[in-house]
Amino acid sequence: MPSTPLSQDLNVLFITSEVYPLIKTGGLGDVSAALPAALRELGVDIRLVIPGYPKVLAGLRYKRKVTGFPELSHFPPFVLWSARLPAGKGASKGVPIFVIDCPILYQRVGGPYTDTAGKDWPDNALRFGLLSKIGAILASEASPLNWRPNIVHCNDWQSGLTPAYLHFFQERKVVSLMAIHNLAFQGVFPPSALAQLDLPATSFNINGIEYYGDISFLKAGLYYSDHIITVSPTYAKEIQSAPLGFGLQGLLASRSDHISGIINGIDSVEWDPATDPYLAQNYTIKGIAAKGINKNALQQMMGLVIDPDIPLFGMVSRHTYQKGCNLLLQVAPFLSKMPAQLVILGSGEVGLDRELAALEKNYSGKIAVRIGFDETLSHLIEGGADSFLMPSHFEPCGLNQMYSQRYGTPPLVHATGGLLDTVVDCTPATLADGTASGFLFYEMNPESFLAGIQRVIDSYHNKETWVSLQRNGMAKDFSWKPSATAYRDIYLSVLSRKLK
Ligand code: ADP
Ligand code: GLC
C-alpha cells in the first residue's frame, strides 16, 4: 500500500472567481482568502488562480509574467501573472495567486458575473471556461511552472469544468475536489457553447457535462471530481434531496459516500471587535457595554432615532430570494410598529432593491436602508446592531451569523444549512448550560419570523439573558483552524484513495 503523503507534500491549486480584498461579492470571496491562509499555516502549499478583473489587476502590488504558457486556440489571448495577495489586515496577505489577464473577457465595467444592470455577461461560458481550463493546465504536464499541484480544489460552477478537462487529459491524473458554496448557481449554457470550450463531443452526455439538454459547469464538476465538499454538514444532507438539491439531488445522492460537509470558519483577524478599524469603538468580551457607542454611531449615520434602549436589528446581504428578502418585506410593516429599529445594507435584484429602499421612506426613523456594497458599513452594523437577521430560505454556510456572534450581536436565523449548525437557540436549557448564542425560527413564514423577532426583543430587555447570549457567542471559536485541518485530512484521504 502506498504511504500516506505528508502534509508538506500537499500542493493545492485553489481555483476561484473571487477573493477578498481584491474582489468580493459574497462569502466565497472571504473563504477564498481565509481558508488558503489557514491551510498554509498547516504547511499546505496552496496557491490561487483567479480571473484578472479590473479590480484584481489594480490591487496587485508586484506581479511577474508566467512565461511559456501554451496557447489556447479556443480562447482569446491572455497573459498569466504570478503575484501575492496584497498586504491587508486579514490573515491572507502574501498567499500566492495566479491572475489571468485576458482583457477581452475580463476588462469591463460591472461585476465579476453580471453587468451594472445585474444581467449575466453573455459570454460567461467562455469567461469561466478559460478559468477552468487554465486551472486544469496548471495541474497538468503542459504547465510551464516548476510547481505542480497534486490536488485541484474547485469552487462553485465557475471552476466546475476543471475536473472535466482533467478527465480528458491523457496523462497522470491529479485529484480534483469540487466545493459547493451555493447549488442555486449552476453555470448552465446552451449546447452550442461546447464548441467554444474545447471539450470532446463525448463529454456532452448524461454521464458527463450534459444537464437536461444543456451544459452545466457545476454538474460537470460534481460528476468528474474525485470528491465533493460543501460548506456545512447540514447543507451536505439537504442537497441530496429536493428542493435544495436544485435538480442535482439524484447525482449528489449517488455520490453520497464522496461528499463531506465542512463548516466555514471566519477570518478572525479581519473580523475582531477588539481591533476592527471600521468600528466607532473597539470592545472585548470583558467590556461589551462599550458596544453601545457603535450603536449610537450607527443610529446617527443611518438617520435613525437615537435611542440606546430600543433593540436595533441589522441585516447585510445580497438581495436575492435565497436571503429571505421577501419575508423581510412581509414582516417590515409589523416590525415598524414594534419597539425596535432595523438597518438594512445590501444590493442585488433590482426589484428587491427598490422595494427594500422604499421601507426607509415609509418607516423613516425606524427602518434605514442602504443599497450598495459597503465593507466598512457592514462592520459597523455587526458592531452597532443589537441583533442580526438572517431569514434565509437556504444557507449553505453563512458567515454573518458567525461574525455576529463574535461581535456580541446575537443573530436570529432560519433553521437551515450552516445557520442551524452554528447558532444555538436560546432556551432555558441552553442558557443554563452556557451554549445559547442566538435564536432560530423553524417555519419560513411571516408568523414564525415575527415570533422570533418578538423573542429577541423580550430577551433583549432581560439584561442577564442578553449578556449571557452575547458572552456565549463572543467566546465561541469560529477560527479557520479546525476547518482547515478537516480540509487537509480530506485532501490526504482522497489522495491516498486515488493512489491505491
Ligand atoms: P453569501 O456568500 O451567500 O452572500 P455569506 O453570509 O456567506 O453569504 O457571506 C456574505 C459576505 O458578504 C459577508 O462577508 C457579508 O458581510 C458580505 N456582504 C454581503 N452583502 C454586502 C454588502 N452589501 N456590503 C458589504 N458586505 C456585504
Ligand atoms: C455561498 C453561500 C453562503 C456561504 C458562502 C461561502 O455564497 O450562499 O452560505 O457562506 O458561499 O461558503
Coordinates of C-alpha atoms and ligand atoms in Angstrom, one line a residue:
M1 CA 0.0 0.0 0.0
P2 CA 1.4 3.5 -0.8
S3 CA 2.3 5.5 2.2
T4 CA 0.1 8.5 3.0
P5 CA 1.7 11.7 1.8
L6 CA 2.9 14.0 4.4
S7 CA 1.3 17.4 4.7
Q8 CA 4.4 19.0 3.1
D9 CA 3.6 17.0 0.0
L10 CA 0.3 18.7 -0.4
N11 CA 0.4 21.2 -3.2
V12 CA -3.1 22.6 -3.9
L13 CA -4.3 24.8 -6.7
F14 CA -7.4 26.6 -5.4
I15 CA -9.5 27.9 -8.3
T16 CA -11.9 30.7 -7.5
S17 CA -13.8 33.5 -9.1
E18 CA -13.4 36.0 -6.2
V19 CA -11.0 36.6 -3.3
Y20 CA -11.0 39.3 -0.7
P21 CA -9.6 42.0 -0.6
L22 CA -9.2 42.1 -4.4
I23 CA -12.8 41.3 -5.4
K24 CA -15.7 40.1 -3.3
T25 CA -19.5 39.7 -3.9
G26 CA -20.2 37.4 -1.1
G27 CA -18.9 34.7 1.2
L28 CA -16.9 32.9 -1.5
G29 CA -14.6 36.0 -1.5
D30 CA -14.0 35.7 2.2
V31 CA -13.5 32.0 2.2
S32 CA -11.0 32.2 -0.8
A33 CA -8.9 34.5 1.3
A34 CA -9.1 32.9 4.7
L35 CA -9.1 29.1 4.0
P36 CA -5.9 29.1 1.9
A37 CA -4.2 31.3 4.6
A38 CA -5.2 28.8 7.3
L39 CA -4.1 25.8 5.2
R40 CA -0.7 27.5 4.6
E41 CA -0.4 27.7 8.4
L42 CA -0.8 24.0 8.4
G43 CA 2.0 23.5 5.9
V44 CA -0.1 23.0 2.8
D45 CA 1.4 24.8 -0.2
I46 CA -1.9 26.2 -1.6
R47 CA -2.0 28.8 -4.4
L48 CA -4.9 30.5 -6.1
V49 CA -5.9 31.2 -9.6
I50 CA -8.4 33.9 -10.4
P51 CA -9.6 36.0 -13.4
G52 CA -8.0 39.4 -13.9
Y53 CA -11.0 41.7 -13.5
P54 CA -10.0 45.4 -13.3
K55 CA -10.1 45.5 -9.5
V56 CA -7.9 42.4 -9.3
L57 CA -5.3 43.8 -11.6
A58 CA -5.4 47.2 -9.9
G59 CA -5.0 45.6 -6.5
L60 CA -1.7 43.7 -7.3
R61 CA 1.4 45.4 -6.0
Y62 CA 4.0 43.2 -7.7
K63 CA 3.5 40.8 -10.5
R64 CA 5.7 38.6 -12.6
K65 CA 4.7 37.2 -16.0
V66 CA 4.5 33.4 -16.3
T67 CA 6.3 32.6 -19.5
G68 CA 5.9 29.5 -21.7
F69 CA 2.2 29.0 -21.1
P70 CA 0.7 27.0 -24.1
E71 CA -1.5 28.9 -26.5
L72 CA -5.2 28.1 -26.2
S73 CA -6.7 28.3 -29.7
H74 CA -10.3 28.3 -28.5
F75 CA -9.8 31.2 -26.1
P76 CA -8.8 34.9 -26.7
P77 CA -5.2 35.8 -26.0
F78 CA -4.2 36.3 -22.3
V79 CA -1.2 36.7 -20.0
L80 CA -0.8 34.8 -16.8
W81 CA 0.6 36.8 -13.8
S82 CA 2.1 35.3 -10.7
A83 CA 1.6 37.5 -7.7
R84 CA 0.7 37.5 -4.0
L85 CA -2.5 38.7 -2.2
P86 CA -1.9 42.2 -1.1
A87 CA -1.0 43.1 2.4
G88 CA -4.2 43.8 4.2
K89 CA -5.3 43.5 7.8
G90 CA -6.6 39.9 7.2
A91 CA -4.7 36.7 7.6
S92 CA -4.4 36.1 3.9
K93 CA -1.8 38.5 2.9
G94 CA 1.1 37.1 0.9
V95 CA -0.8 34.0 -0.4
P96 CA 0.5 33.2 -3.9
I97 CA -2.0 33.8 -6.7
F98 CA -2.0 33.4 -10.5
V99 CA -4.1 36.0 -12.3
I100 CA -5.5 35.5 -15.8
D101 CA -5.2 38.8 -17.6
C102 CA -7.5 38.4 -20.6
P103 CA -8.7 41.9 -21.4
I104 CA -11.4 40.8 -24.0
L105 CA -13.1 38.6 -21.3
Y106 CA -12.5 40.4 -18.0
Q107 CA -11.6 44.1 -18.5
R108 CA -15.1 45.7 -18.3
V109 CA -17.2 47.9 -16.1
G110 CA -19.5 45.8 -13.9
G111 CA -19.3 42.8 -11.5
P112 CA -17.5 39.5 -11.9
Y113 CA -20.6 37.8 -13.2
T114 CA -23.0 40.5 -14.3
D115 CA -23.1 43.9 -15.9
T116 CA -24.0 47.0 -14.0
A117 CA -27.8 46.3 -14.6
G118 CA -27.4 42.9 -12.9
K119 CA -27.6 40.9 -16.2
D120 CA -25.3 37.9 -16.6
W121 CA -22.4 38.6 -19.0
P122 CA -23.4 36.9 -22.3
D123 CA -20.0 35.3 -22.6
N124 CA -19.8 33.8 -19.1
A125 CA -19.3 30.3 -20.6
L126 CA -16.1 31.5 -22.2
R127 CA -15.0 33.7 -19.3
F128 CA -15.2 30.8 -16.8
G129 CA -14.3 28.2 -19.3
L130 CA -11.0 29.9 -19.6
L131 CA -10.6 30.0 -15.8
S132 CA -11.4 26.2 -15.6
K133 CA -9.1 25.4 -18.5
I134 CA -6.1 27.3 -17.1
G135 CA -6.7 25.6 -13.7
A136 CA -6.5 22.2 -15.4
I137 CA -3.4 23.1 -17.4
L138 CA -1.6 24.4 -14.3
A139 CA -2.2 20.9 -12.9
S140 CA -1.0 19.1 -15.9
E141 CA 2.3 18.2 -17.7
A142 CA 1.7 21.1 -20.0
S143 CA 2.2 23.6 -17.2
P144 CA 5.2 25.8 -17.7
L145 CA 5.7 26.1 -13.9
N146 CA 8.1 24.1 -11.7
W147 CA 5.4 24.0 -9.1
R148 CA 2.7 21.3 -9.7
P149 CA -0.4 20.7 -7.6
N150 CA -1.4 17.2 -6.6
I151 CA -4.8 18.5 -5.6
V152 CA -7.1 20.8 -7.5
H153 CA -9.7 22.5 -5.3
C154 CA -12.5 24.0 -7.5
N155 CA -15.1 26.4 -6.1
D156 CA -18.7 26.7 -7.4
W157 CA -19.7 26.5 -11.1
Q158 CA -17.1 28.9 -12.3
S159 CA -14.4 26.3 -12.0
G160 CA -16.7 23.3 -12.5
L161 CA -15.2 22.4 -15.9
T162 CA -11.7 21.9 -14.5
P163 CA -12.4 18.2 -13.4
A164 CA -13.9 17.6 -16.8
Y165 CA -10.8 19.0 -18.6
L166 CA -8.6 17.0 -16.3
H167 CA -10.6 13.8 -17.0
F168 CA -9.9 14.2 -20.8
F169 CA -6.1 14.9 -20.4
Q170 CA -4.2 11.7 -21.4
E171 CA -1.7 11.7 -18.5
R172 CA -1.1 11.4 -14.8
K173 CA -4.2 12.4 -13.0
V174 CA -4.3 14.8 -10.2
V175 CA -7.0 14.7 -7.5
S176 CA -9.9 17.1 -8.0
L177 CA -12.3 18.4 -5.4
M178 CA -15.5 20.2 -6.1
A179 CA -16.5 22.6 -3.4
I180 CA -20.2 23.7 -3.4
H181 CA -20.8 27.1 -1.9
N182 CA -24.1 27.5 -3.5
L183 CA -26.0 24.9 -5.5
A184 CA -28.5 27.5 -6.8
F185 CA -26.0 28.8 -9.3
Q186 CA -25.1 26.1 -11.7
G187 CA -23.5 27.7 -14.8
V188 CA -26.0 26.4 -17.3
F189 CA -25.4 27.2 -21.0
P190 CA -26.8 26.1 -24.3
P191 CA -25.1 23.1 -26.0
S192 CA -23.8 25.4 -28.7
A193 CA -21.2 26.6 -26.1
L194 CA -19.5 23.2 -26.3
A195 CA -17.6 24.2 -29.5
Q196 CA -16.0 27.2 -27.7
L197 CA -14.9 25.2 -24.7
D198 CA -12.5 22.7 -26.2
L199 CA -14.1 19.7 -24.7
P200 CA -14.7 16.5 -26.7
A201 CA -18.2 15.9 -28.1
T202 CA -18.4 12.7 -26.0
S203 CA -18.4 14.8 -22.8
F204 CA -21.9 16.0 -23.8
N205 CA -23.6 13.1 -22.2
I206 CA -25.8 12.3 -19.2
N207 CA -22.6 10.7 -17.7
G208 CA -20.7 14.0 -18.3
I209 CA -21.5 17.7 -18.6
E210 CA -24.9 17.4 -20.1
Y211 CA -27.8 18.6 -18.0
Y212 CA -31.4 18.4 -19.4
G213 CA -30.1 19.2 -22.9
D214 CA -27.8 22.0 -21.8
I215 CA -24.3 22.2 -20.5
S216 CA -23.9 22.6 -16.7
F217 CA -20.5 23.6 -15.4
L218 CA -21.4 22.6 -11.9
K219 CA -22.8 19.3 -12.9
A220 CA -19.5 18.7 -14.8
G221 CA -17.6 19.3 -11.6
L222 CA -19.9 17.2 -9.4
Y223 CA -19.7 14.3 -11.9
Y224 CA -15.9 14.3 -12.7
S225 CA -14.4 15.3 -9.4
D226 CA -12.9 12.8 -7.0
H227 CA -14.6 14.3 -4.0
I228 CA -17.3 16.8 -3.3
I229 CA -17.2 19.2 -0.3
T230 CA -19.9 21.6 0.8
V231 CA -19.7 24.3 3.5
S232 CA -21.7 22.8 6.3
P233 CA -22.8 19.3 7.4
T234 CA -26.5 20.1 7.3
Y235 CA -26.3 21.5 3.8
A236 CA -24.4 18.4 2.7
K237 CA -27.5 16.4 3.7
E238 CA -30.1 18.9 2.4
I239 CA -28.7 19.0 -1.1
Q240 CA -29.2 15.2 -1.5
S241 CA -32.9 15.7 -1.9
A242 CA -35.4 18.2 -3.3
P243 CA -35.9 21.1 -3.1
L244 CA -32.4 22.1 -2.0
G245 CA -30.7 19.8 -4.5
F246 CA -31.9 22.2 -7.2
G247 CA -32.3 19.3 -9.7
L248 CA -28.9 17.8 -8.9
Q249 CA -30.1 15.8 -5.9
G250 CA -30.0 12.5 -7.8
L251 CA -26.4 12.9 -8.8
L252 CA -25.4 14.1 -5.3
A253 CA -27.2 11.2 -3.6
S254 CA -25.5 8.7 -5.9
R255 CA -22.2 10.2 -4.7
S256 CA -23.1 10.5 -1.0
D257 CA -20.0 8.4 0.0
H258 CA -17.9 11.0 -1.6
I259 CA -19.5 14.1 -0.1
S260 CA -18.2 15.9 3.0
G261 CA -19.7 18.9 4.9
I262 CA -17.1 21.2 6.5
I263 CA -18.3 24.3 8.2
N264 CA -16.5 27.5 7.1
G265 CA -14.5 29.5 9.6
I266 CA -14.1 33.2 9.8
D267 CA -11.0 35.4 9.3
S268 CA -10.7 36.2 13.0
V269 CA -8.1 39.0 12.3
E270 CA -10.4 40.8 9.8
W271 CA -13.4 40.3 12.0
D272 CA -12.4 41.1 15.5
P273 CA -14.3 43.7 17.6
A274 CA -11.2 44.4 19.7
T275 CA -9.2 45.7 16.7
D276 CA -11.7 46.4 13.9
P277 CA -10.8 49.8 12.4
Y278 CA -14.3 50.3 11.0
L279 CA -15.9 50.5 14.4
A280 CA -16.5 53.7 16.3
Q281 CA -15.4 51.9 19.4
N282 CA -13.5 48.7 19.8
Y283 CA -14.6 46.3 22.6
T284 CA -14.0 42.9 24.1
I285 CA -16.0 40.3 25.9
K286 CA -15.0 42.0 29.2
G287 CA -16.3 45.4 28.1
I288 CA -19.3 44.6 26.0
A289 CA -21.1 47.8 27.3
A290 CA -18.7 49.8 25.0
K291 CA -20.6 48.3 22.1
G292 CA -23.3 50.9 22.7
I293 CA -21.0 53.6 21.2
N294 CA -21.2 51.8 17.9
K295 CA -25.0 51.6 18.2
N296 CA -25.1 55.3 18.7
A297 CA -22.8 55.9 15.7
L298 CA -24.9 53.6 13.5
Q299 CA -28.2 55.2 14.5
Q300 CA -26.7 58.6 13.8
M301 CA -25.1 57.6 10.5
M302 CA -28.3 55.9 9.2
G303 CA -30.7 58.7 10.3
L304 CA -32.5 56.5 12.9
V305 CA -33.9 57.9 16.2
I306 CA -31.0 57.9 18.7
D307 CA -32.1 55.6 21.5
P308 CA -29.7 53.4 23.4
D309 CA -32.5 51.2 24.8
I310 CA -34.5 50.3 21.7
P311 CA -33.4 46.9 20.2
L312 CA -31.7 47.6 16.8
F313 CA -31.7 44.8 14.2
G314 CA -29.2 44.7 11.4
M315 CA -29.1 42.8 8.1
V316 CA -26.4 42.7 5.5
S317 CA -26.8 40.5 2.4
R318 CA -27.2 40.0 -1.3
H319 CA -30.8 40.9 -2.2
T320 CA -32.0 37.6 -3.6
Y321 CA -34.7 35.0 -2.9
Q322 CA -32.1 32.9 -1.0
K323 CA -31.6 35.6 1.7
G324 CA -35.3 35.8 2.5
C325 CA -35.7 39.4 1.4
N326 CA -39.4 38.7 0.5
L327 CA -40.0 37.5 4.1
L328 CA -38.4 40.6 5.4
L329 CA -40.6 42.8 3.2
Q330 CA -43.7 41.0 4.5
V331 CA -42.8 41.5 8.2
A332 CA -41.4 45.1 7.9
P333 CA -44.8 46.8 8.3
F334 CA -45.3 44.8 11.5
L335 CA -41.8 45.3 12.8
S336 CA -42.2 49.0 12.3
K337 CA -45.0 49.0 14.8
M338 CA -42.9 47.1 17.4
P339 CA -40.5 48.8 19.8
A340 CA -37.5 48.1 17.5
Q341 CA -35.4 49.6 14.7
L342 CA -33.9 48.0 11.6
V343 CA -30.8 48.7 9.4
I344 CA -30.6 47.0 6.1
L345 CA -27.4 47.0 3.9
G346 CA -27.3 45.1 0.6
S347 CA -27.8 45.0 -3.1
G348 CA -28.9 42.5 -5.7
E349 CA -32.1 42.0 -7.7
V350 CA -33.3 45.4 -8.9
G351 CA -36.9 44.9 -7.9
L352 CA -35.9 43.8 -4.4
D353 CA -33.5 46.8 -4.1
R354 CA -36.4 49.1 -5.0
E355 CA -38.9 47.6 -2.6
L356 CA -36.4 47.5 0.3
A357 CA -35.3 51.1 -0.3
A358 CA -39.0 52.1 -0.1
L359 CA -39.1 50.8 3.5
E360 CA -36.9 53.8 4.6
K361 CA -39.3 56.3 3.2
N362 CA -42.4 54.5 4.6
Y363 CA -40.9 54.0 8.1
S364 CA -38.5 56.9 8.5
G365 CA -36.5 56.9 11.7
K366 CA -37.3 53.2 12.4
I367 CA -36.0 51.5 9.3
A368 CA -32.9 52.7 7.5
V369 CA -31.8 51.2 4.2
R370 CA -28.5 51.5 2.3
I371 CA -28.5 49.9 -1.2
G372 CA -25.0 49.0 -2.3
F373 CA -21.9 47.1 -1.3
D374 CA -20.1 48.7 1.6
E375 CA -17.5 46.7 3.5
T376 CA -17.0 49.5 6.1
L377 CA -20.7 49.8 7.0
S378 CA -21.1 46.0 7.1
H379 CA -18.6 46.0 10.0
L380 CA -20.3 48.9 11.8
I381 CA -23.6 47.0 11.5
E382 CA -22.1 43.9 13.1
G383 CA -20.7 46.1 15.9
G384 CA -23.6 48.5 16.3
A385 CA -26.7 46.4 15.9
D386 CA -28.1 44.5 18.9
S387 CA -29.2 41.5 16.9
F388 CA -28.6 40.3 13.3
L389 CA -31.3 38.9 10.9
M390 CA -30.7 36.0 8.5
P391 CA -34.1 34.8 7.4
S392 CA -32.5 32.8 4.5
H393 CA -34.6 30.2 2.6
F394 CA -31.5 28.2 2.5
E395 CA -27.9 28.9 3.5
P396 CA -25.0 26.6 2.6
C397 CA -23.0 28.1 5.4
G398 CA -23.4 31.8 6.0
L399 CA -20.7 33.9 7.5
N400 CA -22.6 36.9 9.0
Q401 CA -24.2 34.8 11.8
M402 CA -20.7 33.9 12.9
Y403 CA -19.4 37.5 12.6
S404 CA -22.5 38.5 14.7
Q405 CA -21.8 36.0 17.5
R406 CA -18.2 37.2 17.6
Y407 CA -19.4 40.8 17.8
G408 CA -21.8 40.2 20.7
T409 CA -24.8 40.7 18.3
P410 CA -26.9 37.5 18.8
P411 CA -28.4 36.6 15.4
L412 CA -32.0 35.5 14.6
V413 CA -31.8 32.9 11.8
H414 CA -33.9 30.4 9.9
A415 CA -33.1 26.9 10.9
T416 CA -31.4 25.7 7.7
G417 CA -27.9 24.7 6.5
G418 CA -25.0 26.3 8.2
L419 CA -27.2 28.6 10.2
L420 CA -28.6 25.5 12.0
D421 CA -25.0 24.2 12.5
T422 CA -23.6 27.4 14.0
V423 CA -26.3 29.1 16.1
V424 CA -27.5 27.6 19.3
D425 CA -31.1 28.6 20.0
C426 CA -31.8 30.5 23.3
T427 CA -33.8 28.2 25.6
P428 CA -33.8 27.7 29.3
A429 CA -31.7 24.6 28.9
T430 CA -29.1 26.2 26.6
L431 CA -28.9 29.3 28.8
A432 CA -28.3 27.0 31.7
D433 CA -25.5 25.1 30.0
G434 CA -23.9 28.2 28.6
T435 CA -24.3 27.4 24.9
A436 CA -27.2 29.7 23.9
S437 CA -25.9 32.2 21.3
G438 CA -28.8 33.3 19.2
F439 CA -32.3 32.5 18.0
L440 CA -33.7 30.0 15.5
F441 CA -37.1 30.1 13.8
Y442 CA -38.3 27.0 12.0
E443 CA -41.1 27.8 9.6
M444 CA -40.3 30.0 6.6
N445 CA -43.4 32.2 7.1
P446 CA -44.0 35.8 8.5
E447 CA -45.7 34.5 11.7
S448 CA -42.7 32.3 12.6
F449 CA -40.2 35.0 11.7
L450 CA -42.2 37.7 13.7
A451 CA -42.4 35.4 16.7
G452 CA -38.6 35.1 16.5
I453 CA -38.3 38.9 16.4
Q454 CA -40.6 39.1 19.4
R455 CA -38.4 36.6 21.3
V456 CA -35.3 38.6 20.6
I457 CA -37.0 41.8 21.8
D458 CA -38.1 40.1 25.0
S459 CA -34.7 38.6 25.7
Y460 CA -33.0 41.9 24.9
H461 CA -34.9 43.5 27.8
N462 CA -33.8 40.8 30.2
K463 CA -30.3 42.1 30.9
E464 CA -29.0 38.8 32.4
T465 CA -30.2 36.7 29.5
W466 CA -28.9 39.2 26.9
V467 CA -25.4 39.5 28.4
S468 CA -25.2 35.6 28.6
L469 CA -26.1 35.3 24.9
Q470 CA -23.5 37.9 24.0
R471 CA -20.8 36.4 26.1
N472 CA -21.5 32.8 24.9
G473 CA -21.3 34.0 21.3
M474 CA -18.2 36.0 21.7
A475 CA -16.4 33.2 23.5
K476 CA -17.1 30.7 20.6
D477 CA -14.2 29.6 18.4
F478 CA -15.0 30.3 14.8
S479 CA -11.4 30.3 13.7
W480 CA -10.5 28.5 10.5
K481 CA -8.0 26.2 12.1
P482 CA -10.4 23.2 12.8
S483 CA -12.0 23.5 9.4
A484 CA -8.7 23.9 7.6
T485 CA -7.5 20.8 9.4
A486 CA -10.6 18.9 8.2
Y487 CA -9.8 20.1 4.6
R488 CA -6.2 18.9 4.9
D489 CA -7.4 15.5 6.2
I490 CA -9.8 15.2 3.2
Y491 CA -7.0 16.1 0.8
L492 CA -4.9 13.4 2.3
S493 CA -7.5 10.7 2.4
V494 CA -8.7 11.4 -1.2
L495 CA -5.1 11.3 -2.4
S496 CA -4.4 8.0 -0.8
R497 CA -7.7 6.6 -2.1
K498 CA -6.7 7.7 -5.6
L499 CA -3.2 6.3 -5.3
K500 CA -4.4 2.9 -4.2
Ligands
ADP1 P1 -23.3 34.7 0.6 O1 -22.0 34.3 0.2 O2 -24.4 33.8 0.2 O3 -23.6 36.1 0.0 P2 -22.3 34.8 3.3 O4 -23.0 35.0 4.6 O5 -21.5 33.5 3.2 O6 -23.4 34.8 2.2 O7 -21.3 35.9 3.0 C1 -21.7 37.2 2.7 C2 -20.5 38.1 2.8 O8 -20.6 39.2 2.0 C3 -20.3 38.6 4.2 O9 -19.0 38.9 4.5 C4 -21.2 39.9 4.2 O10 -20.8 40.8 5.2 C5 -20.8 40.4 2.8 N1 -21.8 41.2 2.2 C6 -22.9 40.9 1.5 N2 -23.6 42.0 1.0 C7 -22.8 43.0 1.4 C8 -22.9 44.4 1.2 N3 -24.0 44.9 0.5 N4 -22.0 45.2 1.7 C9 -20.9 44.7 2.4 N5 -20.7 43.4 2.6 C10 -21.7 42.6 2.1
GLC2 C1 -22.2 31.0 -0.6 C2 -23.3 30.7 0.3 C3 -23.0 31.0 1.8 C4 -21.6 30.6 2.1 C5 -20.6 31.2 1.2 C6 -19.2 30.8 1.5 O1 -22.3 32.1 -1.3 O2 -24.5 31.3 -0.1 O3 -24.0 30.4 2.6 O4 -21.3 31.0 3.4 O5 -20.9 30.7 -0.1 O6 -19.0 29.4 1.5

